[in-house]
mmCIF file of C-alpha atoms and ligand atoms in Angstrom:
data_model
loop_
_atom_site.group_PDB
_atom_site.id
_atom_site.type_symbol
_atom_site.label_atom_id
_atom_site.label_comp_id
_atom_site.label_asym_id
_atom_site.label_seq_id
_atom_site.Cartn_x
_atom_site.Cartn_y
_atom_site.Cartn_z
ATOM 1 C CA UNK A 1 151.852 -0.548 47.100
ATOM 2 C CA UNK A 2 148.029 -0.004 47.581
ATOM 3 C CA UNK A 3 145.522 -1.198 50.006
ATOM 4 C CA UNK A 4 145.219 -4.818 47.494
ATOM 5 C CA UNK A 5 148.907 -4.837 47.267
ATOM 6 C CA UNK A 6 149.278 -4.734 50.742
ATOM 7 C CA UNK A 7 146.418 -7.050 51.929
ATOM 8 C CA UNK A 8 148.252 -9.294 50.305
ATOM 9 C CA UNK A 9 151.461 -9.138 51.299
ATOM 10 C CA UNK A 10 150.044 -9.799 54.955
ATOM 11 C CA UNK A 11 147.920 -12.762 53.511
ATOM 12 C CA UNK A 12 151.189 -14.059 51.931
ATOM 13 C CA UNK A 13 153.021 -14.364 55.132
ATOM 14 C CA UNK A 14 149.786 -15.564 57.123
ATOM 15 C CA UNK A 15 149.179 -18.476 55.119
ATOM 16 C CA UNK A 16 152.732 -19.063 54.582
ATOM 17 C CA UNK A 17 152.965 -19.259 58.585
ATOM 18 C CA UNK A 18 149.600 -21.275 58.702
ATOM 19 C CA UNK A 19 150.125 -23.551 56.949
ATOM 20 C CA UNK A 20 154.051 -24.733 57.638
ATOM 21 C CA UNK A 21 152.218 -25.209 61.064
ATOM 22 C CA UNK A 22 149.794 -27.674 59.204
ATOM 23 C CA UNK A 23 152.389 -29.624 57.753
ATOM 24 C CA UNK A 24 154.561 -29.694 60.633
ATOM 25 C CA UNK A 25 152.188 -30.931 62.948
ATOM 26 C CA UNK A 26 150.244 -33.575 60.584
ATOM 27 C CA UNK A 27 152.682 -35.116 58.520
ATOM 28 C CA UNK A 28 151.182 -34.355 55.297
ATOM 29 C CA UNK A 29 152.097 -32.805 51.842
ATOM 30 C CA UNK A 30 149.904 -31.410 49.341
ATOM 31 C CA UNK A 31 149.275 -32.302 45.808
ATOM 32 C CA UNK A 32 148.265 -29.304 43.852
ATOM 33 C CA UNK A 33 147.267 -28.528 40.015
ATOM 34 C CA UNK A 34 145.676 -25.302 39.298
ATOM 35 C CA UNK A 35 142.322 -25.663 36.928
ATOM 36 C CA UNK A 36 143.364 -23.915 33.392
ATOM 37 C CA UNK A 37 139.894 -22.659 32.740
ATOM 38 C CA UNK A 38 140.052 -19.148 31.818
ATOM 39 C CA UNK A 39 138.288 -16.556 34.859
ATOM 40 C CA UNK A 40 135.000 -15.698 32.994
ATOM 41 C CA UNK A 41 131.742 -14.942 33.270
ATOM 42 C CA UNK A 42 128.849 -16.034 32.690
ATOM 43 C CA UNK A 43 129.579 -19.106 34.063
ATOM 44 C CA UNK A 44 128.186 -22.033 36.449
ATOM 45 C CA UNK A 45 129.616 -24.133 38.530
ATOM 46 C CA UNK A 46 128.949 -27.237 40.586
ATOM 47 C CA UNK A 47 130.061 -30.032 43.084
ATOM 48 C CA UNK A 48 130.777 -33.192 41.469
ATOM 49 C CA UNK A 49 129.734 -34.548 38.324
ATOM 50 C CA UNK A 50 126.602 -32.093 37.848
ATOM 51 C CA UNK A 51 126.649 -31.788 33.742
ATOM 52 C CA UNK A 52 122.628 -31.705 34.073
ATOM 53 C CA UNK A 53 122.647 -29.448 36.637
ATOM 54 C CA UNK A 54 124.666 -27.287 34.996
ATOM 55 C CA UNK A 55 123.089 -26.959 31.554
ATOM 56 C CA UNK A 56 119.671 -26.236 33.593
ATOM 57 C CA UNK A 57 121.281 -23.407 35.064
ATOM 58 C CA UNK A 58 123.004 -22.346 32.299
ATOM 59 C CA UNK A 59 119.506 -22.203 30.340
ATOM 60 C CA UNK A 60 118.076 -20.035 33.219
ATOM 61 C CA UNK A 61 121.089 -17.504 32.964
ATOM 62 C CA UNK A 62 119.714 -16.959 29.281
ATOM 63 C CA UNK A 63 117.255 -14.785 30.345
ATOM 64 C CA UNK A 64 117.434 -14.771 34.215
ATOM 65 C CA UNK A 65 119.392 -14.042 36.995
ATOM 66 C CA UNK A 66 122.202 -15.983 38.928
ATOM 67 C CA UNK A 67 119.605 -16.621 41.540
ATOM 68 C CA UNK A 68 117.042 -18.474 38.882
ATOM 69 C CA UNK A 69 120.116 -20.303 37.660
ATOM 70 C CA UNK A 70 121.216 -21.805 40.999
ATOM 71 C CA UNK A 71 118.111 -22.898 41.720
ATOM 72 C CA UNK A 72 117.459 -24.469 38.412
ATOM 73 C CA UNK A 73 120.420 -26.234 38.182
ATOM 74 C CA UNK A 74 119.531 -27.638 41.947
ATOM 75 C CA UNK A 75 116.294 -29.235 41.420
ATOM 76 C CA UNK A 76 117.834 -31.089 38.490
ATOM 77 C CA UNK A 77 119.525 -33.619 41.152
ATOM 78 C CA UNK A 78 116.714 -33.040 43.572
ATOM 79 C CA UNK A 79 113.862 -34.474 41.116
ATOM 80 C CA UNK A 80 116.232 -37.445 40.279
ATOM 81 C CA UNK A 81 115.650 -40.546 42.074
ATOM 82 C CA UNK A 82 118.743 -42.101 40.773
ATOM 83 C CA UNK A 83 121.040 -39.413 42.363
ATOM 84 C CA UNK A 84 121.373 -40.950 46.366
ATOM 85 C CA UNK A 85 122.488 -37.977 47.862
ATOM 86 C CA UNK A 86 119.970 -35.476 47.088
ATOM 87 C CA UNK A 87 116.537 -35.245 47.041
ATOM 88 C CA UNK A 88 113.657 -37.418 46.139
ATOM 89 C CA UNK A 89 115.633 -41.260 46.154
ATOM 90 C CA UNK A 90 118.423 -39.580 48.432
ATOM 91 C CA UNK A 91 119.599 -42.207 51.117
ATOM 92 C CA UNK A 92 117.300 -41.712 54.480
ATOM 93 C CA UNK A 93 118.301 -41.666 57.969
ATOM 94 C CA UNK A 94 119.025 -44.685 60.094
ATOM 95 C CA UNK A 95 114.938 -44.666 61.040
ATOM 96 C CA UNK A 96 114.151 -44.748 57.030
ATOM 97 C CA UNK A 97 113.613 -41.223 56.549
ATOM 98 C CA UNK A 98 115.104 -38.725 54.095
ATOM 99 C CA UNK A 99 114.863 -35.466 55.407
ATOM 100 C CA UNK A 100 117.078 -32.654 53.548
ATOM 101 C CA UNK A 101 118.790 -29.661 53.945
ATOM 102 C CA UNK A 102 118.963 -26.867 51.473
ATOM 103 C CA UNK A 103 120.383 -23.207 51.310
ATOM 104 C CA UNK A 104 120.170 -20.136 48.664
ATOM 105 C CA UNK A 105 122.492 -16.926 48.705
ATOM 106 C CA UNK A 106 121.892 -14.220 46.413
ATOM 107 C CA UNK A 107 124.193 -11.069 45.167
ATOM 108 C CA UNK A 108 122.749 -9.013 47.908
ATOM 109 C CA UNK A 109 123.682 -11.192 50.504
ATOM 110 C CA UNK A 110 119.941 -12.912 51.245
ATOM 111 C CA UNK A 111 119.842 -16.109 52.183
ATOM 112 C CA UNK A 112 117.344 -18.353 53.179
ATOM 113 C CA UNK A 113 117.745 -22.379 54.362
ATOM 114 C CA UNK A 114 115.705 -25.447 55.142
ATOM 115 C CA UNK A 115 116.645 -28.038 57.630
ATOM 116 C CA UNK A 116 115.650 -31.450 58.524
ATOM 117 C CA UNK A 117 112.846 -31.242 56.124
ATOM 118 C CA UNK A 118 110.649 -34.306 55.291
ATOM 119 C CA UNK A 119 108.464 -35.482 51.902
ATOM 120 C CA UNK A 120 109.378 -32.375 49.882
ATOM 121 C CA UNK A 121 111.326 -32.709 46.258
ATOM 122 C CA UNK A 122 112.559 -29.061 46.204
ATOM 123 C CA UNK A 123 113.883 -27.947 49.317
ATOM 124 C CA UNK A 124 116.122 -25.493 47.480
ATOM 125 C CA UNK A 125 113.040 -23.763 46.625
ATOM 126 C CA UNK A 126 111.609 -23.858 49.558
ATOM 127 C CA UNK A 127 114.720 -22.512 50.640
ATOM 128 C CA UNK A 128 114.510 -19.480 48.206
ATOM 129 C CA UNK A 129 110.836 -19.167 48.952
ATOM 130 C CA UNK A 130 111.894 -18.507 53.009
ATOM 131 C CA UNK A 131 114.757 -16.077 51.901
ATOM 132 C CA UNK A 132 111.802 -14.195 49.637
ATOM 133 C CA UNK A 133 108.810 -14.300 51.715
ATOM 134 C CA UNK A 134 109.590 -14.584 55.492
ATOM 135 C CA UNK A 135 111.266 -12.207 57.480
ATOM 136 C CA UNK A 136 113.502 -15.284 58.867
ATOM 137 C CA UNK A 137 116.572 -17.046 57.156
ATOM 138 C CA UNK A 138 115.941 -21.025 57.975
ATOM 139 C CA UNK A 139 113.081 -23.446 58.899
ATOM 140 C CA UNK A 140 113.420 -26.792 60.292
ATOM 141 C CA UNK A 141 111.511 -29.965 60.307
ATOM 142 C CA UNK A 142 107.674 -29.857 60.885
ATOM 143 C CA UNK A 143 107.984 -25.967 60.980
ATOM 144 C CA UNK A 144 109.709 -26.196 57.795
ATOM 145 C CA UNK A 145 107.249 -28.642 55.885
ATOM 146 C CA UNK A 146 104.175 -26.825 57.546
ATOM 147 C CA UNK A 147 105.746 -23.554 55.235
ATOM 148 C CA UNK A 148 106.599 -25.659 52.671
ATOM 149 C CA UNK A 149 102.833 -26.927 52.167
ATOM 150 C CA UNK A 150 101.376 -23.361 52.704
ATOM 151 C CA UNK A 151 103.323 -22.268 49.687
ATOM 152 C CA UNK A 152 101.618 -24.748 48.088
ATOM 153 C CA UNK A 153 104.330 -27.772 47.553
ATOM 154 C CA UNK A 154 103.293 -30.964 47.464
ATOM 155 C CA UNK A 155 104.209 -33.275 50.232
ATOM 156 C CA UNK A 156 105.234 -36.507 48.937
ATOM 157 C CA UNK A 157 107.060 -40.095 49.645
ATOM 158 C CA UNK A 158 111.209 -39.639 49.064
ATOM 159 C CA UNK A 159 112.205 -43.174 49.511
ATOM 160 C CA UNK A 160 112.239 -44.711 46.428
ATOM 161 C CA UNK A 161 112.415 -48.656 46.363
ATOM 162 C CA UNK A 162 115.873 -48.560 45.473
ATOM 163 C CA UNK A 163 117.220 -46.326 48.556
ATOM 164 C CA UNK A 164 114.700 -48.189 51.119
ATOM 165 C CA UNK A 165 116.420 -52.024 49.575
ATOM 166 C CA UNK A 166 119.885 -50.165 50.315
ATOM 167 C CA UNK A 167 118.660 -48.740 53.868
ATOM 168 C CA UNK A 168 117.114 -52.716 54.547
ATOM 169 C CA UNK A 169 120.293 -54.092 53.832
ATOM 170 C CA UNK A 170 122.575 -51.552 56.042
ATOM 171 C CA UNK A 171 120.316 -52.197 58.714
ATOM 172 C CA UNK A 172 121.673 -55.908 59.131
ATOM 173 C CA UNK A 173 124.749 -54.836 60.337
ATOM 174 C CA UNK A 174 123.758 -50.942 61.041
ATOM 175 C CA UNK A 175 127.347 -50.201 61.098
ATOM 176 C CA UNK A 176 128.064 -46.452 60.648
ATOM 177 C CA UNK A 177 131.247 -45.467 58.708
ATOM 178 C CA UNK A 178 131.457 -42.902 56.572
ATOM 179 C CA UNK A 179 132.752 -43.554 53.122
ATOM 180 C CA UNK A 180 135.244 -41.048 51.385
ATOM 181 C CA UNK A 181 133.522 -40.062 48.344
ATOM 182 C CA UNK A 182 130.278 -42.117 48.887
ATOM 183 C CA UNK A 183 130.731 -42.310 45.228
ATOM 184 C CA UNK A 184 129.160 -41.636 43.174
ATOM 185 C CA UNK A 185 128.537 -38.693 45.375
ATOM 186 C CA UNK A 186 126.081 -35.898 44.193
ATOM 187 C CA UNK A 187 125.190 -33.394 46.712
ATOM 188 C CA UNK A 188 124.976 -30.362 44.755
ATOM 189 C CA UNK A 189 126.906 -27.105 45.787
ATOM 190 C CA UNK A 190 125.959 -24.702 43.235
ATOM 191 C CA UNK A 191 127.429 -21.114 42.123
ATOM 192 C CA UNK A 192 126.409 -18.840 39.212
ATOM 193 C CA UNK A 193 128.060 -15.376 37.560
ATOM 194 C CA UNK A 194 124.966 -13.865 35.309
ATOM 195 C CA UNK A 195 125.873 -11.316 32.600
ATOM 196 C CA UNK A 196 125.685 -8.503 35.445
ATOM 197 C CA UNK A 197 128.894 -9.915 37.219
ATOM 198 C CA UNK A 198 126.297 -10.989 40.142
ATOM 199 C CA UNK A 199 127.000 -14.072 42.292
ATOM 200 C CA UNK A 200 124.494 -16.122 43.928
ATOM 201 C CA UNK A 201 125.026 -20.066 45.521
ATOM 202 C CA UNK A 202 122.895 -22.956 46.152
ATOM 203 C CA UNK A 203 123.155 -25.975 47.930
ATOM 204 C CA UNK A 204 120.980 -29.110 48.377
ATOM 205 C CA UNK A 205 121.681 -33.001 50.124
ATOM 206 C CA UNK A 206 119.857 -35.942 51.717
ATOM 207 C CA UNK A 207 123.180 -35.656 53.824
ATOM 208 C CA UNK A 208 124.793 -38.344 55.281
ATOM 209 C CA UNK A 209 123.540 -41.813 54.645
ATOM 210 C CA UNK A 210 121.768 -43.290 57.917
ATOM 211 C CA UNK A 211 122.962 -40.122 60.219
ATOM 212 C CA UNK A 212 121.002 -40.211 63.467
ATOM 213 C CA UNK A 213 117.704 -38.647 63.136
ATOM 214 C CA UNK A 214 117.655 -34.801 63.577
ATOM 215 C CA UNK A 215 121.261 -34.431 62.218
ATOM 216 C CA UNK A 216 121.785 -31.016 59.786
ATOM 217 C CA UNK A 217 125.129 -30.861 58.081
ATOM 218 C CA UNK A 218 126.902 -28.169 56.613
ATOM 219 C CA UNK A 219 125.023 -27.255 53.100
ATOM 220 C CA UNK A 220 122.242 -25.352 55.039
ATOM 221 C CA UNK A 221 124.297 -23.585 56.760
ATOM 222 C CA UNK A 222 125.186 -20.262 55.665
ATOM 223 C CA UNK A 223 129.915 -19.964 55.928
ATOM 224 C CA UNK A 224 129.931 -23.753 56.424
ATOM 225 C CA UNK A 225 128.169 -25.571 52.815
ATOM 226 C CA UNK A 226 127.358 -21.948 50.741
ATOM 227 C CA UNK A 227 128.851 -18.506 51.578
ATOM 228 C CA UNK A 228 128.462 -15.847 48.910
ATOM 229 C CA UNK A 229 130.169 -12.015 48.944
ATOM 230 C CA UNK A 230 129.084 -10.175 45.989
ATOM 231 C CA UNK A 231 132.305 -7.997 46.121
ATOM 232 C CA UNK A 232 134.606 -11.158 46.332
ATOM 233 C CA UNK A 233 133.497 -14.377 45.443
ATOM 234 C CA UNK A 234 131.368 -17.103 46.637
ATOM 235 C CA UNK A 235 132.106 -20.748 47.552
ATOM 236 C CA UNK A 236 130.765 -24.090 48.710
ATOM 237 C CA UNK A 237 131.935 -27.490 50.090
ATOM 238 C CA UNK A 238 130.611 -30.980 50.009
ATOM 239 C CA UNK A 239 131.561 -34.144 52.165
ATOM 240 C CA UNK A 240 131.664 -34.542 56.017
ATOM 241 C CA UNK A 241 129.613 -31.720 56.961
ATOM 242 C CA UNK A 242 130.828 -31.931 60.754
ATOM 243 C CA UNK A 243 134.242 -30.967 59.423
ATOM 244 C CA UNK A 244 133.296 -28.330 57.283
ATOM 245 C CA UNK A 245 130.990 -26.784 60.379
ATOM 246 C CA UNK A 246 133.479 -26.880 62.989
ATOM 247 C CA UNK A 247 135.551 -24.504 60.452
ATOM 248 C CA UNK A 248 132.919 -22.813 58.558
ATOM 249 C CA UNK A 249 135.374 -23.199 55.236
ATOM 250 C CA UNK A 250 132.814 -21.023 52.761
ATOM 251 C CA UNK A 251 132.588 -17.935 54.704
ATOM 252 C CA UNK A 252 136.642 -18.779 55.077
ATOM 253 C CA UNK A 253 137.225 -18.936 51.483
ATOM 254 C CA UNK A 254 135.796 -15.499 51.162
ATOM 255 C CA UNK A 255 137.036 -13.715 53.496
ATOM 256 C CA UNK A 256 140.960 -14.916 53.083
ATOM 257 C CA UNK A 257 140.086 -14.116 49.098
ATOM 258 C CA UNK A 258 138.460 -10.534 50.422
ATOM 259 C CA UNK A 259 141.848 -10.225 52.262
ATOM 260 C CA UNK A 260 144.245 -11.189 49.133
ATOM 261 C CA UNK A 261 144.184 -14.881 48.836
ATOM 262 C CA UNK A 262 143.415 -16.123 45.067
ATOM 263 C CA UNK A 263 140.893 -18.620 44.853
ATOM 264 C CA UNK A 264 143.092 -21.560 44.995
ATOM 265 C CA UNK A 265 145.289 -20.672 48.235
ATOM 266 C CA UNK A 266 141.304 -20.123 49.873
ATOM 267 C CA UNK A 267 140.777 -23.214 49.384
ATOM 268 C CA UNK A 268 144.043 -24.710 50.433
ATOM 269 C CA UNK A 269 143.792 -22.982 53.400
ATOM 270 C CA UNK A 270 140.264 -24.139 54.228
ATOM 271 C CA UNK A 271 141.312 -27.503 54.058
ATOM 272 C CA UNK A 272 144.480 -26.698 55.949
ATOM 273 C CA UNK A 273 142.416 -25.545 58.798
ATOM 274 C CA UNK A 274 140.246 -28.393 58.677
ATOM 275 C CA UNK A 275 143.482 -31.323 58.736
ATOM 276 C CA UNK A 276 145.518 -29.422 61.586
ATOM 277 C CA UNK A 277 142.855 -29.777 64.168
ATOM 278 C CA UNK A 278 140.308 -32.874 63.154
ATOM 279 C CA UNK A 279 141.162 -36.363 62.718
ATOM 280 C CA UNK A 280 140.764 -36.243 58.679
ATOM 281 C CA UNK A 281 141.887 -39.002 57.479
ATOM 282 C CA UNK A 282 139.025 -41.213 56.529
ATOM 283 C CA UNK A 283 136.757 -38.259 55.837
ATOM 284 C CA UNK A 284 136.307 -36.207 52.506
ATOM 285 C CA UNK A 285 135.795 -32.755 52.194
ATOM 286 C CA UNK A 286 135.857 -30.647 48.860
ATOM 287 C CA UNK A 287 135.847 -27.166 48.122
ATOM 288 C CA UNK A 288 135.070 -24.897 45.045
ATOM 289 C CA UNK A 289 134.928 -21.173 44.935
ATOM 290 C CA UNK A 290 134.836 -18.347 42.053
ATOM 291 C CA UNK A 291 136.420 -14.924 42.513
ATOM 292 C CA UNK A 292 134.059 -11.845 41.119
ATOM 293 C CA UNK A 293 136.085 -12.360 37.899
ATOM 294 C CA UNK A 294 135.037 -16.068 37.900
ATOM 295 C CA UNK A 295 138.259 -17.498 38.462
ATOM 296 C CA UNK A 296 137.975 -20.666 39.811
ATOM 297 C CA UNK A 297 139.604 -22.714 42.901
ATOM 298 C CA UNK A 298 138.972 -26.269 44.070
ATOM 299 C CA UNK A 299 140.574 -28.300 47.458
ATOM 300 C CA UNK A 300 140.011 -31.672 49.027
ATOM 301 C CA UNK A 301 141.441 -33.321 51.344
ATOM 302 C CA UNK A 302 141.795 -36.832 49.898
ATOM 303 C CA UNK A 303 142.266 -37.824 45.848
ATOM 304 C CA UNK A 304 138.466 -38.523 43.641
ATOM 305 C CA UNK A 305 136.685 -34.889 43.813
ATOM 306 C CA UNK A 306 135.477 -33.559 40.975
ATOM 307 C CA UNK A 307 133.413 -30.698 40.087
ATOM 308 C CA UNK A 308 131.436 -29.115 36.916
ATOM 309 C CA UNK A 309 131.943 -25.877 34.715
ATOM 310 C CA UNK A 310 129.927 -24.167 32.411
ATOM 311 C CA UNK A 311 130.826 -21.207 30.437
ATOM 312 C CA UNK A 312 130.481 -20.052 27.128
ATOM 313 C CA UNK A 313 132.568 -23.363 25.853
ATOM 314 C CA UNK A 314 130.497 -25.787 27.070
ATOM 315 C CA UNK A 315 130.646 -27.985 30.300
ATOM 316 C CA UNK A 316 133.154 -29.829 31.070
ATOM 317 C CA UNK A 317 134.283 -32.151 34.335
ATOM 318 C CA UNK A 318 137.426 -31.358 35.628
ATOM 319 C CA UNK A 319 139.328 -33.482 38.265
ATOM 320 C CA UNK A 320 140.605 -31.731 41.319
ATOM 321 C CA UNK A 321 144.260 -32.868 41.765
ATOM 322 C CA UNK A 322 144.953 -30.179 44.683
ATOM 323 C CA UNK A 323 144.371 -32.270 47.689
ATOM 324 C CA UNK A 324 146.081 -33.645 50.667
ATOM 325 C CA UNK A 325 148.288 -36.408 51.128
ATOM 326 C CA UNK A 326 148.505 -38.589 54.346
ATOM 327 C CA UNK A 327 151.953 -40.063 54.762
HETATM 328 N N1 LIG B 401 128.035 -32.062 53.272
HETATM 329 C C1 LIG B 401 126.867 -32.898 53.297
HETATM 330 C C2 LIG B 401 126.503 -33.190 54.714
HETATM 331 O O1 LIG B 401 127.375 -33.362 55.536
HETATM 332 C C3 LIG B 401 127.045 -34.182 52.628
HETATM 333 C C4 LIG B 401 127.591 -34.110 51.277
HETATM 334 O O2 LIG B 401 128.227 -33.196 50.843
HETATM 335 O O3 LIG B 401 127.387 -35.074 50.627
HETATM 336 O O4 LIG B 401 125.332 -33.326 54.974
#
């Protein structure tokens, strides 16, 4: 057996041991499908129901790289005011204010992130622009904007009418409870294979509606909302960001999959670790990854993910029906 063979032997009887213990101790079983898209590349792929997204991107791959395609496909969302959870129109923070959070991750393992940052459309560019011009990897909040402007982005109003009438109205009872799915949900986890076989991710929210000023979630956080590995794969996760932070489930993904793991038992097992130790069950949390060879896995802990492909076929949404089910 060689050095693959063996890896994943080991990974076999790790995750088989992992996750009995998950079951056993949570009372859960798992509802699985595995996605019947053929592993190919080009290809892009997205959180949730991203068709627009994905044909940017897909346009960009024409004639650029996986990098221009991720971040492409991202502003699509970002410059729509109708999409709530990215963004210009993206839901604000309890005070009224949309600040956002943004990451990029190239083939050669750059990354570059914005956090907490206010009255800027693109933060995934800014995001690329810190990865390509500074010799740091994030920027937050005034520090963030102040770069932001300097690279000469325009500093704008987010809160569109529509998002501050929603805000006005949650403020009567100000209750905070996170909704599974905040459907139609939209922040944008992004991953592209270009005709070189190179991977590179994006990924780009509002965050959580009416979270406590200051608080960053997972997408800007490089292993917790985007991880990419050139060698392996990349992946990304959307929903409660707190969840996917305490278990940094991208960089996970990865690794198990640089270890043996196919896409799909990654992703499992990200959720796995996620439902053993944190009280899960009115939270969300989705995952999708791509192996080198752009085979694809998706995981979520409750029913109603979705997420977007585009190859050479077209785009198409496809339903995640691997998920966890509480008994
Ligand atoms: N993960 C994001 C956050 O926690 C939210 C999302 O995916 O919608 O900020």
């Amino acid at each position: 057996m060689g050095r693959k063979g063996n890896r994943r032997k080991f990974f076999k009887q790790s995750l088989k041991s992992s996750l009995w213990l998950a079951a056993g101790t949570t009372a859960v079983s798992s509802c699985k499908a595995t996605p019947n898209i053929q592993a190919q590349y080009p290809m892009v792929i997205s959180t949730w129901d991203n068709a627009k997204a994905n044909e940017a991107a897909w346009k960009a791959l024409s004639d650029g790289t996986a990098l221009d395609a991720v971040e492409a496909g991202a502003r699509v969302p970002e410059a729509d005011p109708k999409d709530m959870s990215v963004g210009y129109g993206g839901r604000p923070d309890r005070d009224g204010h949309v600040t956002l959070d943004a990451c990029v991750m190239d083939h050669l393992g750059n990354y570059g992130a914005v956090t907490y940052l206010k009255n800027i459309m693109h933060p995934v560019s800014v995001a690329r622009r810190v990865m390509e011009e500074t010799p740091h990897v994030m920027l937050s909040g005034e520090g963030a904007l102040q770069f932001a402007v300097d690279q000469g982005f325009k500093s704008q109003n987010l809160l569109t009418e529509e998002a501050k009438k929603e805000w006005e109205e949650w403020k009567v009872t100000s209750k905070y409870e996170p909704k599974i799915n905040i459907e139609l949900h939209d922040t944008i986890g992004i991953m592209a294979i270009d005709h070189d076989q190179n991977i590179s991710g994006a990924c780009t929210t509002s965050g959580l509606g009416y979270k406590m000023a200051g608080r960053v979630g997972d997408s800007p956080v490089v292993g917790a909302g985007l991880f990419v590995d050139n060698e392996v794969g990349a992946a990304t996760a959307t929903g409660m960001g707190e969840l996917v932070l305490k278990t940094l489930g991208s960089f996970l993904i990865v690794e198990l999959m640089r270890q043996g793991a196919t896409v799909s038992e990654a992703c499992e097992e990200a959720v796995m670790r996620i439902i053993n130790k944190q009280d899960y069950k009115k939270l969300q949390v989705g995952f999708i990854a791509i192996d080198k060879q752009g085979q694809i896995g998706a995981y979520s802990i409750q029913p109603g993910f979705v997420y977007t492909v585009t190859t050479v076929s077209g785009t198409e949404l496809v339903k995640v029906n691997s998920y966890i089910k509480s008994e």
